[in-house]
XYZ file of C-alpha atoms in Angstrom:
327
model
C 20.828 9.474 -9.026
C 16.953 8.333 -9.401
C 16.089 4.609 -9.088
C 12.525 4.215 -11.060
C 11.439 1.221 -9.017
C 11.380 -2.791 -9.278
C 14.234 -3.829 -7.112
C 13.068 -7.000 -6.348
C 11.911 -10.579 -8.222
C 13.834 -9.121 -10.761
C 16.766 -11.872 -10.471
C 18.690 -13.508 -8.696
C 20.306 -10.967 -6.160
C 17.328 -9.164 -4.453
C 19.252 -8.846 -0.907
C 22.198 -7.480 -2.582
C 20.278 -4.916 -5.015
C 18.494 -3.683 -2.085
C 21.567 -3.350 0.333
C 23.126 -1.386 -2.479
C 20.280 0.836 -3.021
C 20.421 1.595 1.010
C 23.820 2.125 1.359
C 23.822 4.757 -1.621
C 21.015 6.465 0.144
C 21.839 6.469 3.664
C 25.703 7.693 2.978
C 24.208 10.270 0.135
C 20.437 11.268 1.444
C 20.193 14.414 -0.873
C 21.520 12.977 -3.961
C 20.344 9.775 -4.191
C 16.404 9.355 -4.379
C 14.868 5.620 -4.394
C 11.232 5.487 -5.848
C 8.848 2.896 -5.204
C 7.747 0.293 -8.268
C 4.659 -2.288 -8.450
C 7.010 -4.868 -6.630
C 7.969 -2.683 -3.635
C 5.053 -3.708 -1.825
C 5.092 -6.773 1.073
C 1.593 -8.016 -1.223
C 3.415 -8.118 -4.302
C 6.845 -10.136 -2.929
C 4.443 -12.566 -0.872
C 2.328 -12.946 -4.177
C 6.077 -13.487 -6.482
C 6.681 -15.887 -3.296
C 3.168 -17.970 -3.448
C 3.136 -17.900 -7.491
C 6.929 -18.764 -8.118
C 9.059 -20.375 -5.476
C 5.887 -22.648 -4.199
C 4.712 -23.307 -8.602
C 5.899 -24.946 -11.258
C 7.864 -22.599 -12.607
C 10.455 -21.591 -9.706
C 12.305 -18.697 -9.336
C 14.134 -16.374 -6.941
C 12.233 -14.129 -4.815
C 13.162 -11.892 -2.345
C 10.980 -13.573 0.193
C 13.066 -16.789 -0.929
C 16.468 -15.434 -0.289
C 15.240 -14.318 2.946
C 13.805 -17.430 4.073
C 17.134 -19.399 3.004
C 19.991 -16.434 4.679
C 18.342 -15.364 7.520
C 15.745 -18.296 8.243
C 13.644 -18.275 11.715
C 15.302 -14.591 11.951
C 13.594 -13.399 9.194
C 9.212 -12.785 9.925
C 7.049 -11.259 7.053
C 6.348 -8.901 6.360
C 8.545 -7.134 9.140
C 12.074 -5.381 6.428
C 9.289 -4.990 3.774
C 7.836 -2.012 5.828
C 10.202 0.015 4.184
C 8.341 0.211 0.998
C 5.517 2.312 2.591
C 8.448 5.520 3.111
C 9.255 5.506 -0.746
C 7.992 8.193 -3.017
C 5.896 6.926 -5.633
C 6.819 10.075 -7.677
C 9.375 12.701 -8.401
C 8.754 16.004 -9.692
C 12.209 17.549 -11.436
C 12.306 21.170 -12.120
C 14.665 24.062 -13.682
C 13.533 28.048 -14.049
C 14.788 29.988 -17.124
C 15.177 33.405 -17.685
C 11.757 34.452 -17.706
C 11.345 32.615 -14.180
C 9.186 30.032 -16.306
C 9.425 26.816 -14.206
C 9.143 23.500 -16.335
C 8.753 20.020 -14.800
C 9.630 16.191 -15.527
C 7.753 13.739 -13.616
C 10.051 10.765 -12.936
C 8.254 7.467 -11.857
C 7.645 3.377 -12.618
C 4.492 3.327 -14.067
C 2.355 5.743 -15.684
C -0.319 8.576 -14.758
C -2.361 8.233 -12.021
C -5.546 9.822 -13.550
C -7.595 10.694 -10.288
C -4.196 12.703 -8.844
C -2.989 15.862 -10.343
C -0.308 17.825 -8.468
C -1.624 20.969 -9.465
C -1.267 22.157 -6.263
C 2.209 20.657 -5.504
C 3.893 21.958 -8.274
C 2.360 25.894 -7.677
C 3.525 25.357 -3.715
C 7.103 25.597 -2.581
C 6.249 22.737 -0.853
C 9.167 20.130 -1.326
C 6.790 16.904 -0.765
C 2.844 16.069 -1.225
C 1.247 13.269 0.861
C -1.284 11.267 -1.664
C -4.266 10.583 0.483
C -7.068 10.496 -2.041
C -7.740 10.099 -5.984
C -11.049 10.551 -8.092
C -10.782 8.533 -11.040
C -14.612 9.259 -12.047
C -14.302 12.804 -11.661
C -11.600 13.008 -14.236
C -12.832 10.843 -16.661
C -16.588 12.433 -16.232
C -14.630 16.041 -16.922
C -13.059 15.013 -20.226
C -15.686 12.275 -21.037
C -18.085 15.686 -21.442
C -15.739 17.718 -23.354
C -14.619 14.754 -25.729
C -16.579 12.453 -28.291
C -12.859 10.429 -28.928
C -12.538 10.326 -24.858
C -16.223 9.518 -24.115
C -16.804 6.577 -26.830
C -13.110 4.951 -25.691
C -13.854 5.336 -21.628
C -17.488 4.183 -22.157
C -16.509 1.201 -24.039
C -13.311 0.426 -21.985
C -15.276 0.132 -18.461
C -18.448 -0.860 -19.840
C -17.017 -4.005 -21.840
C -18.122 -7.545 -20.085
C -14.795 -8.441 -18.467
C -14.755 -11.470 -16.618
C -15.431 -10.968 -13.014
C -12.816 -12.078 -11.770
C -10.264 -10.224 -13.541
C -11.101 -6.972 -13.028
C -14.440 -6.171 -11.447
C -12.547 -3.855 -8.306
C -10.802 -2.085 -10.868
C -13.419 -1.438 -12.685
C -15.289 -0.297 -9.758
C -12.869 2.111 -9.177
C -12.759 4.018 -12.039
C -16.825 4.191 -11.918
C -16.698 5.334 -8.396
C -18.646 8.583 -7.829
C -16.633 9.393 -4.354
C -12.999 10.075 -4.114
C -11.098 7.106 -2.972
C -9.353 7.187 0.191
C -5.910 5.721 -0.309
C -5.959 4.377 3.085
C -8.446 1.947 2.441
C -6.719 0.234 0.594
C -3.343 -0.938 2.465
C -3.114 -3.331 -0.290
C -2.052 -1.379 -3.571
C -2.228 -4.183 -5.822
C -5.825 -3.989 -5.073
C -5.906 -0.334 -6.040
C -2.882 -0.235 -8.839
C -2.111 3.400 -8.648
C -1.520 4.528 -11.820
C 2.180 5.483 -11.072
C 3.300 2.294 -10.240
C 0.881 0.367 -12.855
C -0.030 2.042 -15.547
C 0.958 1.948 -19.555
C 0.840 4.073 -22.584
C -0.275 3.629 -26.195
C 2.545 3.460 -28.308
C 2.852 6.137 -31.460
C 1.694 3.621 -33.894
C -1.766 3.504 -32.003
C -2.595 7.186 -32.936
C -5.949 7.853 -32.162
C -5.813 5.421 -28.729
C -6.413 7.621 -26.311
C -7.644 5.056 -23.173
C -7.921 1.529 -22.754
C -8.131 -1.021 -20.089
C -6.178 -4.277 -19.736
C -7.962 -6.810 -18.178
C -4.445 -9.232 -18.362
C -3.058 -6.611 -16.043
C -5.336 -4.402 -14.907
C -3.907 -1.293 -15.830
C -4.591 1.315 -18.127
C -3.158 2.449 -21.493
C -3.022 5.912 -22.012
C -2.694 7.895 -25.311
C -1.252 11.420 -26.268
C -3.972 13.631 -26.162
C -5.016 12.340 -23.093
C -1.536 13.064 -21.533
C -1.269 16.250 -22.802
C -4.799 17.033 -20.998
C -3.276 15.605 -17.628
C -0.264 17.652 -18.121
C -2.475 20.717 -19.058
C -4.324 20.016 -15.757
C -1.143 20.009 -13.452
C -0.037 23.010 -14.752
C -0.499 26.677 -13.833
C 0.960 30.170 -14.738
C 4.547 29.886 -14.954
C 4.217 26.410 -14.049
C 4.200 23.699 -16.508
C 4.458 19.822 -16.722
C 6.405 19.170 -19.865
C 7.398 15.502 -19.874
C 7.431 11.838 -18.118
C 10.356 9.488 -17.503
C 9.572 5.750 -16.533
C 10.334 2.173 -16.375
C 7.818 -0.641 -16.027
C 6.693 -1.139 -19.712
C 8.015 -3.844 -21.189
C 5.467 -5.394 -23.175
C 3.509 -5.896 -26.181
C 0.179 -6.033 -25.388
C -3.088 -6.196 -28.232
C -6.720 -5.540 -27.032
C -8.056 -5.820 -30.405
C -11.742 -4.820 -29.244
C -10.128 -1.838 -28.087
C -8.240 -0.857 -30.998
C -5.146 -1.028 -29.050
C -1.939 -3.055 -30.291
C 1.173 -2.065 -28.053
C 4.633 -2.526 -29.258
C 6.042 -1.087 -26.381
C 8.645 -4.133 -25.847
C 9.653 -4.209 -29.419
C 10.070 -0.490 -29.431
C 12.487 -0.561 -26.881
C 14.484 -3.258 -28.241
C 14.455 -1.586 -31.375
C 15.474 1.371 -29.802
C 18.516 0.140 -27.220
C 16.495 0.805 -23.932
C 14.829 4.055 -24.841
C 11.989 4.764 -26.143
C 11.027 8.657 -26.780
C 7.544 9.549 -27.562
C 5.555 12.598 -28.673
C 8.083 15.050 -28.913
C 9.273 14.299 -25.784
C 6.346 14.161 -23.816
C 6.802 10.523 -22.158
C 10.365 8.453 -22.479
C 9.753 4.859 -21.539
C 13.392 3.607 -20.027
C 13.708 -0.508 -20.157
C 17.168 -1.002 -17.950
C 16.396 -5.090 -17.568
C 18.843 -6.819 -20.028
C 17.317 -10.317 -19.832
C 14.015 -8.732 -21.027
C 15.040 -6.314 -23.203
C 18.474 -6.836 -24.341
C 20.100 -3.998 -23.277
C 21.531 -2.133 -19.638
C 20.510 1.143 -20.234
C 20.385 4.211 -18.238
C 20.179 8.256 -18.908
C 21.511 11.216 -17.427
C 19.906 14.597 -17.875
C 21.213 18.150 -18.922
C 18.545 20.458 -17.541
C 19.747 23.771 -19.192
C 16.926 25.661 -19.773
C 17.968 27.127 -23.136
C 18.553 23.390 -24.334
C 17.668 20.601 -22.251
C 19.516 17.204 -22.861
C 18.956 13.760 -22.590
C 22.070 11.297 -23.291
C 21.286 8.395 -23.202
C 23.787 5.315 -22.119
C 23.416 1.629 -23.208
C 25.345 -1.915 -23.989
C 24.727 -5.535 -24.331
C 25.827 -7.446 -21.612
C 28.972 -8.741 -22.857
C 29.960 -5.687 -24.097
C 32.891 -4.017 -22.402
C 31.739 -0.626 -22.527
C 28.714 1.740 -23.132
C 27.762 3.703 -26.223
C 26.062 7.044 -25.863
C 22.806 8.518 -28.260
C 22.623 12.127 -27.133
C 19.592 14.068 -27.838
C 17.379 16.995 -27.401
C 14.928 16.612 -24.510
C 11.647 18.054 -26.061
């Protein structure tokens, strides 16, 4: 079983989802794997906390619940350390016949364009520390060998974005030095692109990057993820496809072409959206957003991989199941 992230400020029962999600783990360590979302981070719940509880517009936050069970017992950040031990990534892999080996990333967000795990995936290596990305040296390799690539990233971080909104992230992208992850402790600050980012939707054909200055995140587009999988993979190594959670918006940046119908898509489609052949499946599992519980369970046969996927409104009684080919 793979968790994609977001366990808490999601409702009502964060100290319940998150004793859950333990107690699978600790009683099943090799088959149950927790990965870390945007909110598993002590910034993000004391941010939820700040914004939320202490606003107008209350709500229940984990740092809430915690204050009002445990009280004085309770100091932040000090059960929140646990974030910094989950992987922010999982790489899945079968071998056919031909001792091909093909690869799903699972994950919350997006692509993290200054990572590849070119490396990782050619290693027998079961985990990869990220200590480093280089946003600028990817985007300066495809910028050169693209027109589409270099007009869209040249107008997307050149645009006049308020200050305030997004000036670091800007900066981060335009940096001409690797970035050390450990300056940043913070990763709202540095929104890795696994826990942050987005993805054009199919009806923005021709969208290959954009920047959202409401989130700070980027939109990526097909060609651009086929490039990053190209760049990941090696001989007899190959990153085929994406699984994820987080997006669960529509979003339009009109003086980037973009207009994402992400949110609509996956209402539309029950909690499951498939893309480009199967080259990214966006997964929206939160009913009060999207209408649906919905999870999937994977048939990695290498002669004809399977997704089935499982869904229900939340007074239904049971789920119904869409079965379908994985690529």
């Amino acid at each position: 079983i793979v968790f994609l992230g977001d366990y808490t400020n999601r409702g009502s029962s964060n100290i319940a989802v998150i004793s859950v999600l333990l107690d699978l783990f600790v009683k099943n360590p090799e088959r149950v794997i927790v990965l870390r979302g945007n909110h598993e981070s002590a910034c993000s719940n004391k941010r939820f906390f700040e914004r939320h509880v202490q606003g107008a517009n209350a709500c229940p936050t984990l740092l809430a619940e915690l204050s009002q069970h445990f009280g004085d017992r309770y100091t932040f950040p000090d059960l929140l350390e646990w974030y910094d031990f989950l992987p922010m990534a999982l790489y899945l892999g079968w071998r056919d016949d031909e001792q091909e080996t093909s690869y799903l990333k699972l994950c919350h967000g997006g692509i993290e364009i200054g990572h590849t795990p070119h490396d990782f995936l050619a290693s027998s290596a079961e985990y990869s520390l990220l200590e480093s990305i280089d946003r600028q040296g990817f985007l300066k390799g495809y910028a050169q060998a693209d027109s589409v690539f270099t007009q869209q990233i040249s107008h997307a971080l050149d645009y006049p974005w308020p200050e305030q909104v997004s000036k670091d992230y800007v900066a981060t992208h335009c940096s001409n030095q690797p970035i050390e992850i450990t300056a940043y402790p913070q990763h709202v600050s540095l929104r890795l692109g696994m826990l942050w980012n987005h993805f054009a939707t199919e009806e923005n054909e021709g969208v290959e990057f954009a920047l959202s200055p409401l989130r700070r995140t980027l939109y990526l587009g097909k060609r651009l993820v086929q490039a990053v999988f190209t760049r990941a993979s090696s001989p007899h190594v190959t990153l085929r496809g994406l699984f994820h959670g987080h997006q669960h918006l529509d979003e339009a940046l009109p003086e980037q072409g973009l207009n994402s119908t992400m949110l609509t898509r996956i209402r539309q489609d029950k909690g499951l959206v498939r893309q480009w052949g199967g080259m990214v499946y966006t997964l929206g599992a939160s009913d009060d957003i999207t209408g649906y519980h919905s999870f999937v369970t994977l048939s990695l046969n290498p002669k004809k991989p399977s997704v089935q996927h499982w869904y229900k409104k939340p007074n239904d009684a049971d789920y119904s199941l869409h079965m379908m080919d994985l690529f």
